[in-house]
Coordinates of C-alpha atoms and ligand atoms in Angstrom, one line a residue:
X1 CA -7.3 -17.0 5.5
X2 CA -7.4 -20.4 6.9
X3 CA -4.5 -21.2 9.4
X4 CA -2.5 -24.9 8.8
X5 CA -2.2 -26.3 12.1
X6 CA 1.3 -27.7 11.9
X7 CA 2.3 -30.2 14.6
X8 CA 3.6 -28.1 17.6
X9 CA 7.1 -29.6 17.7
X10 CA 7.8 -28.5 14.4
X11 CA 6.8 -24.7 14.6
X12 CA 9.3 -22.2 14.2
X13 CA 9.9 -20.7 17.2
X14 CA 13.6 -19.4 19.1
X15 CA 14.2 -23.0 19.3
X16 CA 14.2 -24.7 16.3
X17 CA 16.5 -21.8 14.6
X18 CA 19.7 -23.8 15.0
X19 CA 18.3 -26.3 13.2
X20 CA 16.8 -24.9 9.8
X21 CA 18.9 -25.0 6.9
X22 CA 21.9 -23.5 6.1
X23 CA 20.8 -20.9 3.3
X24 CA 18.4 -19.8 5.9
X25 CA 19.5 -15.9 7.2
X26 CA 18.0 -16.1 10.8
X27 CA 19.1 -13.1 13.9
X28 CA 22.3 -13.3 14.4
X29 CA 22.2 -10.4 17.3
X30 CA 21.1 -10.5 21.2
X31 CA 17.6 -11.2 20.6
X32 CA 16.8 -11.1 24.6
X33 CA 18.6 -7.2 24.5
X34 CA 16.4 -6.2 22.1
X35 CA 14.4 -3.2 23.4
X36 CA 11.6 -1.8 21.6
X37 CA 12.4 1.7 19.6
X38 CA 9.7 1.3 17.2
X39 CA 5.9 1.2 17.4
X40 CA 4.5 0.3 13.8
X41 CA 0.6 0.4 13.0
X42 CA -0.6 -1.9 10.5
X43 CA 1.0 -5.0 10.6
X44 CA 0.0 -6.5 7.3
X45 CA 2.3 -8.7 5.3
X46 CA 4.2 -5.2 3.4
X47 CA 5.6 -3.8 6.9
X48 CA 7.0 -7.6 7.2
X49 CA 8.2 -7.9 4.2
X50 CA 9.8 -4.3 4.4
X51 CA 10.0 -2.4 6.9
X52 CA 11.0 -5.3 9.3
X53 CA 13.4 -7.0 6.5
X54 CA 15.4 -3.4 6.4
X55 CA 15.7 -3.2 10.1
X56 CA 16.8 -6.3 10.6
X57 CA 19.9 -5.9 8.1
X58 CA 20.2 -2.3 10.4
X59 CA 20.2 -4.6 13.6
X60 CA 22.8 -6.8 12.1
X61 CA 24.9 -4.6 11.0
X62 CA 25.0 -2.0 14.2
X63 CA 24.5 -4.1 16.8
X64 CA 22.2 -1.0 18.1
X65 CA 19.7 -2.8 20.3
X66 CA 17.4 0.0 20.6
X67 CA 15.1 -0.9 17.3
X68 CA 13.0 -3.4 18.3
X69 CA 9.5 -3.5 16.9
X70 CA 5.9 -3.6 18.5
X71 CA 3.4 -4.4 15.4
X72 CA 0.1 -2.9 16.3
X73 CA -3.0 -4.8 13.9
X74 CA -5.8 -2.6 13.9
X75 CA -8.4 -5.2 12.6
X76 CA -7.8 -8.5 13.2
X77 CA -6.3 -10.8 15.7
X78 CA -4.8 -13.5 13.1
X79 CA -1.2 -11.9 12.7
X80 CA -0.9 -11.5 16.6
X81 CA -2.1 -15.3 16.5
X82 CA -0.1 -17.3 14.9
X83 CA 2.9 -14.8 15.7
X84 CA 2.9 -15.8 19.3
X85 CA 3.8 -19.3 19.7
X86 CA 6.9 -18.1 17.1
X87 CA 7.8 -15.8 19.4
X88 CA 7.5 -12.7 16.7
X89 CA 9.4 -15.3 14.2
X90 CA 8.3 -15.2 10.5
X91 CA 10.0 -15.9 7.5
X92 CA 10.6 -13.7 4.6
X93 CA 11.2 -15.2 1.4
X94 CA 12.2 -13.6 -1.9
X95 CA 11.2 -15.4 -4.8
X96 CA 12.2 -14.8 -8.1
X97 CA 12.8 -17.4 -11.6
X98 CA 16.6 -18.1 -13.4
X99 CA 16.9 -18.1 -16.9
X100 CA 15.2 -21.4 -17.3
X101 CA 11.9 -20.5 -15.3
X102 CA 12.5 -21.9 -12.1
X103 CA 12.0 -20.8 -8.4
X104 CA 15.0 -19.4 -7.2
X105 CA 14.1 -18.4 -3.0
X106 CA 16.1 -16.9 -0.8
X107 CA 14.7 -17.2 3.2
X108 CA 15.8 -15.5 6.0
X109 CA 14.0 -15.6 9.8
X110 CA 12.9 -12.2 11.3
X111 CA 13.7 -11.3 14.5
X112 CA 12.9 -7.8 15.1
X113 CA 9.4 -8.5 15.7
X114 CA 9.0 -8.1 19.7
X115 CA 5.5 -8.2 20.4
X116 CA 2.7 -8.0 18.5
X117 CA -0.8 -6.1 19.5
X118 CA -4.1 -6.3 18.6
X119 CA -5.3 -2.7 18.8
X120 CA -9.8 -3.3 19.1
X121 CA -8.9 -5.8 22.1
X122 CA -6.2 -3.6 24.2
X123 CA -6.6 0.3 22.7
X124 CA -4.2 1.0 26.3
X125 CA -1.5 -1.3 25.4
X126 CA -1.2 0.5 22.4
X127 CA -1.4 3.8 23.5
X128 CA 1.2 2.9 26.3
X129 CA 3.4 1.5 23.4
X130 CA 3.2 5.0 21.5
X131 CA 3.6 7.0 25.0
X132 CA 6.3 4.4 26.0
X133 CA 9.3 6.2 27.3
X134 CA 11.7 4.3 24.4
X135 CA 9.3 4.2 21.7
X136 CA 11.2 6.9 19.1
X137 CA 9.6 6.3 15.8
X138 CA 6.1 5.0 14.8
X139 CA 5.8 3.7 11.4
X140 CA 2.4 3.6 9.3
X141 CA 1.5 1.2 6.7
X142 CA -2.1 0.9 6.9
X143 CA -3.1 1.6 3.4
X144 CA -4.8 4.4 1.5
X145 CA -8.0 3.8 3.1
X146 CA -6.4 3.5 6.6
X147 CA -6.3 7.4 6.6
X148 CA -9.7 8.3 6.8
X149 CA -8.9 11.0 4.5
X150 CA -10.6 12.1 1.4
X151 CA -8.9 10.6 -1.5
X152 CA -9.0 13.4 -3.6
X153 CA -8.2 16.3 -1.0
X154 CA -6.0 14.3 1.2
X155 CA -7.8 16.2 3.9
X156 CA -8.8 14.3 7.0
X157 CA -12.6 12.8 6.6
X158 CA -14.5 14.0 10.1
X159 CA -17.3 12.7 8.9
X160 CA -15.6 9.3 9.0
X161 CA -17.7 7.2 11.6
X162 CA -14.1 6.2 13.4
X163 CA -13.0 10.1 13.3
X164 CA -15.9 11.0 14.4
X165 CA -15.7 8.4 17.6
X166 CA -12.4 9.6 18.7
X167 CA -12.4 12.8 18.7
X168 CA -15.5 12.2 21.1
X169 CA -13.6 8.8 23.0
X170 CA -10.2 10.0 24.1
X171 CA -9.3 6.6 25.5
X172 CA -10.4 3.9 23.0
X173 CA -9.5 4.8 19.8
X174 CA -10.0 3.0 16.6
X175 CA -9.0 4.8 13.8
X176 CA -4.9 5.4 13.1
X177 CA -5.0 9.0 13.3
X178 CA -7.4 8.8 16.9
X179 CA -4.3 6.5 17.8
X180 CA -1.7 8.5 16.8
X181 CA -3.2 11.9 18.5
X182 CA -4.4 10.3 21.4
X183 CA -1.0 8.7 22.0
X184 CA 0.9 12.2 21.5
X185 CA -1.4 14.0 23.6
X186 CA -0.5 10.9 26.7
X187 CA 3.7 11.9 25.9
X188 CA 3.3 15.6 25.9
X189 CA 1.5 15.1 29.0
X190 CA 3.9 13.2 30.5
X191 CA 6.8 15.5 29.6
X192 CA 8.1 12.7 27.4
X193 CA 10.5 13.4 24.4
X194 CA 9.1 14.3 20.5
X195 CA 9.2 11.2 17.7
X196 CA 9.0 10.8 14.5
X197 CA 5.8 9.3 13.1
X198 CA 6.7 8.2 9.3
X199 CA 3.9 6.8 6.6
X200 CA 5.1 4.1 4.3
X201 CA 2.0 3.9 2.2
X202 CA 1.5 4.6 -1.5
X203 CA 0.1 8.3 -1.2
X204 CA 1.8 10.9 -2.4
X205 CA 4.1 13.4 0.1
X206 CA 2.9 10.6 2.6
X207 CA 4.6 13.0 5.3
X208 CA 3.1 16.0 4.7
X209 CA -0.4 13.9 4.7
X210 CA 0.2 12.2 7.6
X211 CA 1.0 15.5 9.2
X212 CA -1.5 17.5 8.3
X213 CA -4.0 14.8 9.0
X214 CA -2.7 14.1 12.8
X215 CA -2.2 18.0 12.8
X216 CA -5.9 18.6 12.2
X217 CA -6.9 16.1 14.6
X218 CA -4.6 17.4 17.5
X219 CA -6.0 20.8 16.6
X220 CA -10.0 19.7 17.7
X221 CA -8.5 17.7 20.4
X222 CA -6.2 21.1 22.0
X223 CA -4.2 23.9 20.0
X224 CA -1.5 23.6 22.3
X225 CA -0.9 19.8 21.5
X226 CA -1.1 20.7 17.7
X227 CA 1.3 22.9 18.4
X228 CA 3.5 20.4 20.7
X229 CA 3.5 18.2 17.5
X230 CA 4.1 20.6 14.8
X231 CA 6.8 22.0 16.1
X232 CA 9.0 19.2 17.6
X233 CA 7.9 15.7 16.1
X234 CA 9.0 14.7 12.6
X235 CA 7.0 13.5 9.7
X236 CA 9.6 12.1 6.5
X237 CA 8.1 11.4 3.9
X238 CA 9.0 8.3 2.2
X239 CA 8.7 6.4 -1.1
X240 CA 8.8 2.5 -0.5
X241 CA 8.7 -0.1 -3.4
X242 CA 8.4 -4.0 -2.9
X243 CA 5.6 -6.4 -4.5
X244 CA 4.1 -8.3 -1.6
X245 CA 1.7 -10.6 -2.9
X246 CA -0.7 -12.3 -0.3
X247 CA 0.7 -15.2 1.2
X248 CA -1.6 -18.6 0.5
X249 CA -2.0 -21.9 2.1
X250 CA 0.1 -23.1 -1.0
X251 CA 2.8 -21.1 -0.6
X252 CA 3.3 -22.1 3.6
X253 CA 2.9 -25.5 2.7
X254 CA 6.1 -25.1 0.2
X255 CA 7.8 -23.0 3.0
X256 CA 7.5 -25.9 5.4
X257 CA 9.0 -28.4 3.6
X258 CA 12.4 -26.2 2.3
X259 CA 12.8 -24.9 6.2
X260 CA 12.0 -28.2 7.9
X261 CA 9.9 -26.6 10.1
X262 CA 6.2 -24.9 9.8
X263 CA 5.8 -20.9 9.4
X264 CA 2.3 -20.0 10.1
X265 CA 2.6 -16.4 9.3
X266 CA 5.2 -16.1 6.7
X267 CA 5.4 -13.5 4.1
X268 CA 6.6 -13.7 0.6
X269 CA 8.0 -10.8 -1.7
X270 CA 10.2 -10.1 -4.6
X271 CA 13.8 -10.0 -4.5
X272 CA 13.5 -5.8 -5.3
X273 CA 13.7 -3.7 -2.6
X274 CA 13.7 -0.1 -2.7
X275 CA 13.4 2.8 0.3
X276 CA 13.9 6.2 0.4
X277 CA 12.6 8.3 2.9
X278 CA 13.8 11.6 3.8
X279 CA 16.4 12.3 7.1
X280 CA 14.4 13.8 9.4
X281 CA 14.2 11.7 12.5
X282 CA 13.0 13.4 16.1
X283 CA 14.8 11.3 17.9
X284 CA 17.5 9.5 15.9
X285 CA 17.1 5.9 13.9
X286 CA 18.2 3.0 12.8
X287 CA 21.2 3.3 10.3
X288 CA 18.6 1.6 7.5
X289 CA 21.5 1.9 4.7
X290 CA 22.6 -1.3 5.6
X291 CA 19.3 -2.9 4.7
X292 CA 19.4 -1.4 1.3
X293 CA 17.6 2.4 2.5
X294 CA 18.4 6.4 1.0
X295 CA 17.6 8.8 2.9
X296 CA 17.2 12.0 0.8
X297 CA 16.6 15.8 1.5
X298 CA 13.4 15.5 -0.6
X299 CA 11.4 12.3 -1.2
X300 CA 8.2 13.9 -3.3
X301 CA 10.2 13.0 -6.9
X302 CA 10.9 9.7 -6.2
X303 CA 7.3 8.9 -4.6
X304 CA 5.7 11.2 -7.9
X305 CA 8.0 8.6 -9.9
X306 CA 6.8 5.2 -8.0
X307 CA 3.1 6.1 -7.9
X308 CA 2.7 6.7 -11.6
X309 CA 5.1 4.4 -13.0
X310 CA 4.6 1.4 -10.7
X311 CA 1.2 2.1 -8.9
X312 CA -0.2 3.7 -11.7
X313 CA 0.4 0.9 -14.5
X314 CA -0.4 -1.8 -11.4
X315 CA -4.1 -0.3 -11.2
X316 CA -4.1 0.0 -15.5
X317 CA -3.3 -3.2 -15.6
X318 CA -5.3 -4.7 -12.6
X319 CA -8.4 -4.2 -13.7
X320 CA -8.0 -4.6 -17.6
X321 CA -6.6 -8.3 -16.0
X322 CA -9.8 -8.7 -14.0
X323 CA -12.1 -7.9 -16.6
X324 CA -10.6 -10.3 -19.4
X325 CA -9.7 -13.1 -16.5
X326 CA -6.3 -12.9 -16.6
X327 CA -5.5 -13.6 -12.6
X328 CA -2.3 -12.8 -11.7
X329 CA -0.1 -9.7 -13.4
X330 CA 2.8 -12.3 -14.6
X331 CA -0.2 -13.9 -16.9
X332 CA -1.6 -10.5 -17.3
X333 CA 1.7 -8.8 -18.9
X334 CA 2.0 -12.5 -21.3
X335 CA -0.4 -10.7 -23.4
X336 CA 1.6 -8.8 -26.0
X337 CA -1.1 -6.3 -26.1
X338 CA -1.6 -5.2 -22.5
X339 CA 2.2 -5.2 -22.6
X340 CA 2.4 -3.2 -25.4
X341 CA 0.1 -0.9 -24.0
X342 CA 1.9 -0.4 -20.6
X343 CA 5.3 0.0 -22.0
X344 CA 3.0 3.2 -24.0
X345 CA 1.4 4.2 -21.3
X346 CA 5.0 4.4 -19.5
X347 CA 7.1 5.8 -22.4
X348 CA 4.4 8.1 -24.2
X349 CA 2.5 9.5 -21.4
X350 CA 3.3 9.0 -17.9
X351 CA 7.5 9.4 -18.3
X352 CA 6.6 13.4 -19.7
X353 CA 4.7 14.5 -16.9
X354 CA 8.0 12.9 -14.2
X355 CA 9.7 15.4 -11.8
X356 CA 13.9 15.8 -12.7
X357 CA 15.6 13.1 -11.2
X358 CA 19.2 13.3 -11.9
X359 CA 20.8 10.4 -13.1
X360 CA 18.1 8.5 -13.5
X361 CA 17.7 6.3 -16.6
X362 CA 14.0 6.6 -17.2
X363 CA 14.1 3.3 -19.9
X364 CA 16.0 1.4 -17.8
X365 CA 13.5 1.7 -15.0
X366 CA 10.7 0.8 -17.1
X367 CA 12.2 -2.3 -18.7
X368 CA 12.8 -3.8 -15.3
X369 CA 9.7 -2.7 -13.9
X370 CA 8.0 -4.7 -16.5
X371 CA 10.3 -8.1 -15.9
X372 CA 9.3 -7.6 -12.3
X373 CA 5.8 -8.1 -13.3
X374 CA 6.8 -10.6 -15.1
X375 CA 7.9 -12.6 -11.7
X376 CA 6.2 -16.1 -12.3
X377 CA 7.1 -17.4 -8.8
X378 CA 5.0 -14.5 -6.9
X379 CA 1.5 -15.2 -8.6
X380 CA 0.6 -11.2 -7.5
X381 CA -3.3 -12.1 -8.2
X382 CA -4.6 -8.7 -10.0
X383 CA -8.0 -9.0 -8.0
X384 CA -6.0 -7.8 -5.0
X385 CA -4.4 -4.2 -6.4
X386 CA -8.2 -4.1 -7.9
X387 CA -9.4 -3.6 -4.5
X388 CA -9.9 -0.2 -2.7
X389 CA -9.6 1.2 -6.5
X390 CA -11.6 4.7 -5.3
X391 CA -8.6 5.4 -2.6
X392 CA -6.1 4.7 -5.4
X393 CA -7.0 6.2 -8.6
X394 CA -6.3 9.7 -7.2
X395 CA -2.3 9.8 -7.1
X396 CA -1.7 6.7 -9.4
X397 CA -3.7 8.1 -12.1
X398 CA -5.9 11.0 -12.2
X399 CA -2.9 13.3 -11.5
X400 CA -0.9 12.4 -14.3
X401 CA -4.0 12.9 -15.9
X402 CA -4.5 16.2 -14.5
X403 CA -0.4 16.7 -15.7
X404 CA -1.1 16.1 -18.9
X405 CA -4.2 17.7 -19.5
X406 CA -2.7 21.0 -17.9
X407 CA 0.0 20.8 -20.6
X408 CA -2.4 20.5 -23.4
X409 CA -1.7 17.0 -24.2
X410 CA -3.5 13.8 -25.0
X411 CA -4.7 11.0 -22.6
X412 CA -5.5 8.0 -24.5
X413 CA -4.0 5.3 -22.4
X414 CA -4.6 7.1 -19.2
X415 CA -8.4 6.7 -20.5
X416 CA -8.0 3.5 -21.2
X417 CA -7.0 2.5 -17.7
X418 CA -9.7 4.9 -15.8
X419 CA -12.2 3.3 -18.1
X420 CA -11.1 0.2 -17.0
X421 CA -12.0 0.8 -13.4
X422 CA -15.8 2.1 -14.4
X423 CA -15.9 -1.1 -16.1
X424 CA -14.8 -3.2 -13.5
X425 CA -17.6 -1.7 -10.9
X426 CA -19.6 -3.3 -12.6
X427 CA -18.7 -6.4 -10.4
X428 CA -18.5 -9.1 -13.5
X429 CA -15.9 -10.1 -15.9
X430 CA -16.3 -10.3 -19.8
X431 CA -17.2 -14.0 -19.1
X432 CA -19.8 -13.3 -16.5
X433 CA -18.0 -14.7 -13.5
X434 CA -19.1 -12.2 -10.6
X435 CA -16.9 -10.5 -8.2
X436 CA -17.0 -8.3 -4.6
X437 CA -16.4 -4.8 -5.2
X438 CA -13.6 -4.7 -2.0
X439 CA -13.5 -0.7 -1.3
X440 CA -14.7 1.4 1.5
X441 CA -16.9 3.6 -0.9
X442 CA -18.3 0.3 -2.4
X443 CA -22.2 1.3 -1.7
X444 CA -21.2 4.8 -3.0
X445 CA -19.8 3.5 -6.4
X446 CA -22.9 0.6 -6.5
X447 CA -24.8 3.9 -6.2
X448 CA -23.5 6.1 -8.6
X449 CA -22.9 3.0 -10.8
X450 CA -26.9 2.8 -10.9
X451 CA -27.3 6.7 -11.4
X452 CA -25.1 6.5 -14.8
X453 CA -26.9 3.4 -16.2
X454 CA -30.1 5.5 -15.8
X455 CA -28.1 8.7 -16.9
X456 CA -27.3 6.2 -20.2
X457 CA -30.8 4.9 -21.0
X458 CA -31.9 8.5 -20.8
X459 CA -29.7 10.0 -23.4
X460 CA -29.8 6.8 -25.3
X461 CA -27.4 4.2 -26.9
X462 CA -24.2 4.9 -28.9
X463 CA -21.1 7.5 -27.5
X464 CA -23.6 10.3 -26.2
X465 CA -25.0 7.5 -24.0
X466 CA -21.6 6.4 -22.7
X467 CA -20.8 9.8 -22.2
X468 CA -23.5 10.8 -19.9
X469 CA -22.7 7.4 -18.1
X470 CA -18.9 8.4 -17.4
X471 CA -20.4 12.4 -16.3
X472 CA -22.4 11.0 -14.1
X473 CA -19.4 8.6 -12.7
X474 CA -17.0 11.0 -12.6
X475 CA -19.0 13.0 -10.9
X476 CA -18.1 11.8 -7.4
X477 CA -15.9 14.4 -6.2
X478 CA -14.1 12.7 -3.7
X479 CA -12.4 10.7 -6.2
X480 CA -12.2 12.8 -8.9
X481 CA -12.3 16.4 -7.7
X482 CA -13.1 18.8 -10.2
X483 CA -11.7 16.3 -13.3
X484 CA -15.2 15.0 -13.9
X485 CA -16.3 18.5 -15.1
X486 CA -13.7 18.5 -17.7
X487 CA -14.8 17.6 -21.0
X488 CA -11.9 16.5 -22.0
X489 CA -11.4 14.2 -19.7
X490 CA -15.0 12.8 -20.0
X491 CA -14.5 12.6 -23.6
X492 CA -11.4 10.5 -23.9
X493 CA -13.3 8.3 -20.7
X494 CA -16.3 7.7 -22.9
X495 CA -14.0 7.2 -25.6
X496 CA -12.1 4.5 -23.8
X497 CA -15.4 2.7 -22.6
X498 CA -17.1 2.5 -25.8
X499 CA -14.5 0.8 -26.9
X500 CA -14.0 -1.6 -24.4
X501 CA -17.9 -2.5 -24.6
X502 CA -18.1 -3.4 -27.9
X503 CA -14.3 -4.9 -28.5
X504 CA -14.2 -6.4 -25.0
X505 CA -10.6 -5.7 -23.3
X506 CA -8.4 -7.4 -25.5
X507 CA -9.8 -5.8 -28.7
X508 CA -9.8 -2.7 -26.9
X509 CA -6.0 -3.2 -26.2
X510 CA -5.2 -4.1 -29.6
X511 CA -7.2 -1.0 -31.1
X512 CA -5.0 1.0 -28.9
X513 CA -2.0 0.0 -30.9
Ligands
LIG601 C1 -0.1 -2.6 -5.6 C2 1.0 -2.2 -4.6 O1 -1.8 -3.7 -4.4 C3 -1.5 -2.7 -5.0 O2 -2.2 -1.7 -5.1 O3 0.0 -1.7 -6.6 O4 0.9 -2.9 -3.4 C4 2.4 -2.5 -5.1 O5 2.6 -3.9 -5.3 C5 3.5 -2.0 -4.3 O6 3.3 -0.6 -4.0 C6 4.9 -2.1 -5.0 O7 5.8 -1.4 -4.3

């Protein structure tokens, strides 16, 4: 992402807060008494837009100066960049449309933001962070692929090259769970107090994963400290919902001008906002409620709702979008077909295999899930949910595929979107326009991609063809487990993809009507 060099005088920073405009929320609490209570890993534009926009309203409204946040990046150095000469400031701002089409943005200044680390150049200040005597909760939003796990399983990967390197490098870690483990082992050392260590990603039980993940870990590293951390830290699970498109050039050049002063590292986000994690802290938290929070007794119904309703139509629709060159999901849901065939997928397949949730109004939550996507004023580009598709499909769709299946029942549209993503690997769109594959088993599916075509022009043209082509696709275990060797599955797949070959996407979508 290129950075704007704004002139200094005008960057946001402490400073300049008195002066932006009125509508402008900005911290409103004893910024210089703010101690940090909370080490968060992955400091991508979602924990900004979330994470940080909750605690903030929890600052506010407590006046509990113990929440402060250390963002840990454990990539790049650009956050931690242009973050520093604001002093942690960034804007969040919410963008929605009224009734005639028009931007409607509310802004508010972050404060909560303390520091800011880059984990590959100081692995000890962020260790010290995690073992700091204040630090209570760490917080995890570092994506499905950020796990090293195997996407299927949800077991830890050892072979992973950055597992693999710290378990044998206790002091320089690289990987989030070699971070998480490493840090742990330096507080039980010291005699320090438990935490909680709480995943905000889009996996499913994200507690219990993250657990059993940083359990295994601890357990090659010493018993005792697997023990340590099993029984006395805490790992809620949690179910978060916002859409956090990436931020462009565009969109801080429009920020400048209705703040009066430049953002460098703002994020943008829809006006929806939902949280609910389950109340099982180690060592107490913010009161989140007054940012909008629930904490629950049981999050796993209300994640097994978001994945396949939000996440799982997201990916449908992503790379159905891609393919036919539709490039952001408010264009993308324009098309009366591709909307027809979500609200389907939704009503007729996906809302039968949900979990009770009492109270709930099912079509309610559908209809405004699809007016979010309709959102003109976030341009959410569907190449970026198409990415890291292998670490997705798992919990978004292949489980309510499994669901269904296991009750006997048919899959068309699930097809429709798995087929989608085969179709998408291969790394052009219907009007030849090539793309990246962005996915850390890219050489794997490239791979596989070129055993099916061979597996095709053995068997021959025509639906036997395509379905030898899907076997050998769905083959890859890690991804699919043991779906690929159901017929039925590979049927309806082959089914799907046949007929998005010869009636291209939007023929496809229409047939499915
Ligand atoms: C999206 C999610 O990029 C993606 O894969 O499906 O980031 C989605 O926008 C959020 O989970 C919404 O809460």
């Amino acid at each position: 992402m290129e950075l704007v060099t704004p002139p200094a005088a005008r960057r946001l920073r402490p400073a300049v807060l008195d002066s932006l405009p009125a509508g402008v929320a900005r911290p409103a609490y004893d910024r210089a008494a703010l101690r940090v209570g909370i080490v968060h890993l992955g400091l991508g534009a979602f924990a900004r837009a979330h994470l940080a926009a909750v605690n903030e309203a929890a600052l506010h409204a407590s006046g509990d100066l113990r929440w402060g946040i250390c963002g840990v990046s454990l990539r790049q150095a650009d956050t931690r960049n242009a973050l520093v000469p604001q002093d942690g400031l960034y804007t969040l701002a919410l963008r929605g449309a009224d009734a005639q089409g028009g931007l409607v943005q509310q802004a508010a200044v972050i404060g909560s933001l303390l520091e800011s680390l880059v984990a590959p150049e100081d692995p000890q200040a962020v260790l010290a962070r995690i073992a700091g005597a204040d630090t209570r909760i760490i917080s995890v939003t570092v994506t499905e692929k950020g796990y090293c796990h195997d996407p299927a399983s949800g077991r830890l990967n050892i072979e992973h090259p950055d597992i693999e390197h710290d378990l044998a490098q206790p002091c320089a870690p690289r990987s989030t769970i070699g971070f998480l483990v490493r840090g742990l082992q330096r507080r039980h050392a010291d005699g320090l107090r438990p935490l909680t260590l709480m995943s905000l990603d889009n996996l499913p039980s994200n507690g219990h994963l993250l657990q059993g993940m940083v359990l295994d870990f601890a357990e090659r590293v010493d018993p005792a400290l697997a023990q340590w951390i099993a029984a006395t830290c805490a790992f809620p699970s949690s179910m978060v919902d916002r859409i956090v498109p990436r931020t462009t050039d565009e969109d801080r050049r429009a920020l400048a001008q209705a703040l009066g002063a430049h953002d460098a590292w703002p994020v943008l986000g829809e006006p929806y906002l939902e949280w609910v994690v389950e109340d099982r802290f180690a060592a107490g938290r913010p009161d989140w409620s007054a940012g909008g929070a629930r904490f629950v007794a049981e999050a796993a119904p209300f994640e097994t709702l978001k994945l396949r309703m939000v996440n799982g139509t997201h990916s449908a629709l992503a790379y159905l979008s891609v393919m036919a060159g539709w490039s952001t999901v408010d264009q993308a849901v324009a098309q009366p077909a591709l909307l027809a065939y979500l609200d389907r997928l939704m009503r007729v397949e996906i809302v039968p295999t949900l979990p009770p949730l009492p109270g709930l109004d099912l079509a309610q939550y559908q209809r405004r899930l699809l007016r979010r996507y309709a959102n003109p004023a976030l341009k959410h580009q569907t190449q970026q949910i198409a990415m890291d598709g292998s670490q997705k499909m798992p919990q978004r769709l292949l489980d309510t595929v499994r669901a269904r299946l296991a009750a006997g029942q048919p899959i068309p549209g699930l097809a429709l979107a798995v087929a989608g993503w085969l179709h998408f690997l291969r790394g052009k769109n219907e009007a030849g326009r090539r793309y990246d594959i962005q996915d850390p088993m890219a050489e794997t599916l490239a791979c596989r991609y070129a055993q099916a075509e061979q597996a095709a022009r053995r068997v021959g043209q025509g639906l036997e063809g395509t379905r030898a082509w899907v076997a050998a696709l769905t083959g890859l275990r890690p991804v699919f487990g043991d779906l690929g060797q159901d017929p039925r599955f590979v049927q309806a797949v082959a089914g799907a993809m046949q007929s998005l070959r010869s009636l291209g996407v939007a023929g496809a979508l229409a047939a499915a009507g």
